[in-house]
Structures are given as structure tokens and as C-alpha cells.
Coordinates of C-alpha atoms in Angstrom, one line a residue:
M694 CA 128.1 121.8 169.9
R695 CA 131.1 120.2 171.7
K696 CA 130.5 117.4 174.2
I697 CA 131.7 117.9 177.8
E698 CA 132.7 114.9 179.4
F699 CA 134.5 114.7 182.8
T700 CA 135.0 112.4 185.8
V701 CA 134.8 113.7 189.4
Y702 CA 136.2 111.9 192.4
P703 CA 134.5 113.2 195.6
L704 CA 136.8 111.0 197.8
M705 CA 139.7 113.1 196.5
A706 CA 137.8 116.3 196.4
Y707 CA 137.1 116.1 200.1
P708 CA 140.1 114.5 201.7
L709 CA 139.3 114.9 205.3
R710 CA 135.8 113.7 204.9
G711 CA 137.0 110.7 202.9
F712 CA 139.7 109.8 205.6
F713 CA 137.1 109.6 208.3
S714 CA 134.8 107.8 206.1
L715 CA 137.4 105.1 205.3
V716 CA 138.4 105.1 209.1
M717 CA 135.0 104.5 210.2
I718 CA 134.4 101.8 207.6
V719 CA 137.6 99.8 208.7
L720 CA 136.8 100.4 212.5
F721 CA 133.1 99.0 212.3
T722 CA 134.3 96.2 210.1
A723 CA 136.8 95.1 212.6
L724 CA 134.6 95.6 215.5
S725 CA 132.0 93.4 213.9
Y726 CA 134.6 90.5 213.6
I727 CA 135.8 90.9 217.2
L728 CA 132.3 90.9 218.6
V729 CA 130.8 88.0 216.5
K730 CA 134.0 86.2 215.6
H731 CA 132.6 84.9 212.2
I732 CA 134.0 86.1 208.8
V733 CA 130.4 86.6 207.4
M734 CA 129.7 89.6 209.8
P735 CA 132.4 91.9 208.9
I736 CA 131.7 91.3 205.0
F737 CA 128.0 91.8 205.8
T738 CA 128.9 95.1 207.9
F739 CA 131.4 96.3 205.3
L740 CA 128.5 96.2 202.5
I741 CA 125.9 97.7 204.7
I742 CA 128.2 100.7 205.7
C743 CA 129.5 101.1 201.9
M744 CA 126.1 101.1 200.3
P745 CA 124.9 104.6 201.4
I746 CA 128.3 106.4 200.4
V747 CA 129.2 104.3 197.4
N748 CA 128.7 107.4 195.3
F749 CA 131.1 109.2 197.6
I750 CA 133.8 106.6 197.6
F751 CA 133.7 105.9 193.8
P752 CA 134.0 108.3 190.8
S753 CA 131.2 109.8 188.9
K754 CA 131.4 110.5 185.1
Y755 CA 129.2 113.3 183.7
I756 CA 128.7 113.8 179.9
L757 CA 126.8 116.7 178.6
E758 CA 126.2 116.9 175.0
D759 CA 123.5 118.0 172.5
E760 CA 120.9 115.3 173.3
G761 CA 121.0 115.9 177.3
F762 CA 122.8 115.1 180.3
K763 CA 124.3 111.6 181.4
K764 CA 125.7 110.6 185.0
I765 CA 127.4 107.3 185.1
Q766 CA 128.1 106.0 188.5
L767 CA 129.0 102.5 189.9
F768 CA 125.7 101.0 190.0
Q769 CA 123.6 103.5 188.1
E770 CA 123.3 105.6 185.0
K771 CA 120.9 108.3 184.7
K772 CA 120.1 110.0 181.3
M773 CA 118.0 113.2 181.1
G774 CA 117.1 115.4 178.2
W775 CA 117.7 119.0 178.3
N776 CA 113.8 119.6 178.2
Q777 CA 113.6 118.0 181.4
F778 CA 115.4 120.8 183.2
A779 CA 113.6 123.9 184.5
S780 CA 116.8 126.0 185.6
Y781 CA 120.1 125.8 187.2
L782 CA 122.0 127.4 190.0
V783 CA 125.7 128.1 190.1
T784 CA 127.1 127.9 193.8
N785 CA 130.7 128.3 195.0
D786 CA 131.2 124.5 194.8
G787 CA 129.2 123.6 191.5
V788 CA 126.2 123.8 189.3
L789 CA 123.0 122.4 190.6
L790 CA 120.4 121.4 187.7
I791 CA 116.7 121.6 188.7
S792 CA 114.5 119.1 187.1
K793 CA 111.0 120.2 186.3
L794 CA 109.7 117.6 188.2
A795 CA 112.1 117.6 191.3
R796 CA 110.3 117.4 194.5
R797 CA 113.0 115.8 196.6
Y798 CA 116.7 116.7 197.1
N799 CA 117.9 113.5 195.6
E800 CA 116.0 114.3 192.0
Y801 CA 118.3 117.5 191.6
I802 CA 121.7 117.1 189.8
Y803 CA 124.7 118.6 191.6
I804 CA 127.8 118.8 189.5
F805 CA 130.9 119.9 191.2
D806 CA 133.9 120.4 189.0
K807 CA 135.1 124.0 189.0
P808 CA 137.3 123.7 185.7
Y809 CA 134.0 123.4 183.6
F810 CA 131.9 125.9 185.2
I811 CA 131.9 128.4 182.4
E812 CA 131.4 125.8 179.6
I813 CA 128.7 124.0 181.5
E814 CA 126.9 127.6 181.9
E815 CA 127.4 128.4 178.0
L816 CA 125.8 124.9 177.2
L817 CA 122.8 125.3 179.5
N818 CA 122.3 128.9 178.3
A819 CA 122.4 127.5 174.9
K820 CA 119.8 125.0 175.5
G821 CA 117.5 127.7 177.1
I822 CA 117.6 126.6 180.8
V823 CA 117.0 129.5 182.8
K824 CA 119.6 130.5 185.4
Y825 CA 118.0 130.4 188.9
A826 CA 117.9 134.1 190.5
N827 CA 118.9 133.5 194.1
G828 CA 116.9 135.6 196.6

């Protein structure tokens, strides 16, 4: 079976959200320097603000192959075998892979790249992963 490999740039996919995020980062970093007047504070502020949205700012690479699924981000790499997924749901924005053990939202894997929807769905069906019926 063919390997599906692609890179997603969330910052480019949502330019308005990305613009406001970057503006807020710059404003709060500048404000921290103005208020404290020390170079360490803006660096600390920049890191604190960027940590939660690092996966939005930097690209994510997805690799779907026979063995399983791999998602590579700036500070982490997540690998899962196809037997760890219970089902999937196709939405307007992407494909949501639902793990058998998922209890929290961050344990779901969301792939949003429209050109690969059909190929991803064919691969998931070939691996025996059930499409989640909405409703």
C-alpha cells in the first residue's frame, strides 16, 4: 500500500487567527519589556505565550503507512498502530481519528488537509477502521 505523507501549516490555513496570535505575542512581549525594563522578562513572556500554541505556529508532518500513523511536530513525535484506533469521523475541515482509549480531547488525532481526504478514508477502510456514524 502507498504511503501518504504530507505537511500541514495551521498558521497558513487560518491566516486571520494566525495574524491575531502573532500580534498578541508581539504586544505582550513588548509590554513586558516596557513594564519591567529588563531583557529577561520579554524572553520569558515570549516563551510562556508561545508554548501552548507552538503546534499552531509550526507545521505538523503526517505519515500514514501500513504499520500505522505518525505525527511529527516541533517538540514531539506520536506513533500509533492502526489497531489502536476504534473509528474515524470525516468533518468539513478534516478527519478525526478516534483512539480506542481516548477519554480526553487531546487523545484524538485530527488531520485537516482536504486534498488527502479520499486517500485517508480509503486507507482507514482498508485497515478495518470503522467510519463513525454521526447521529
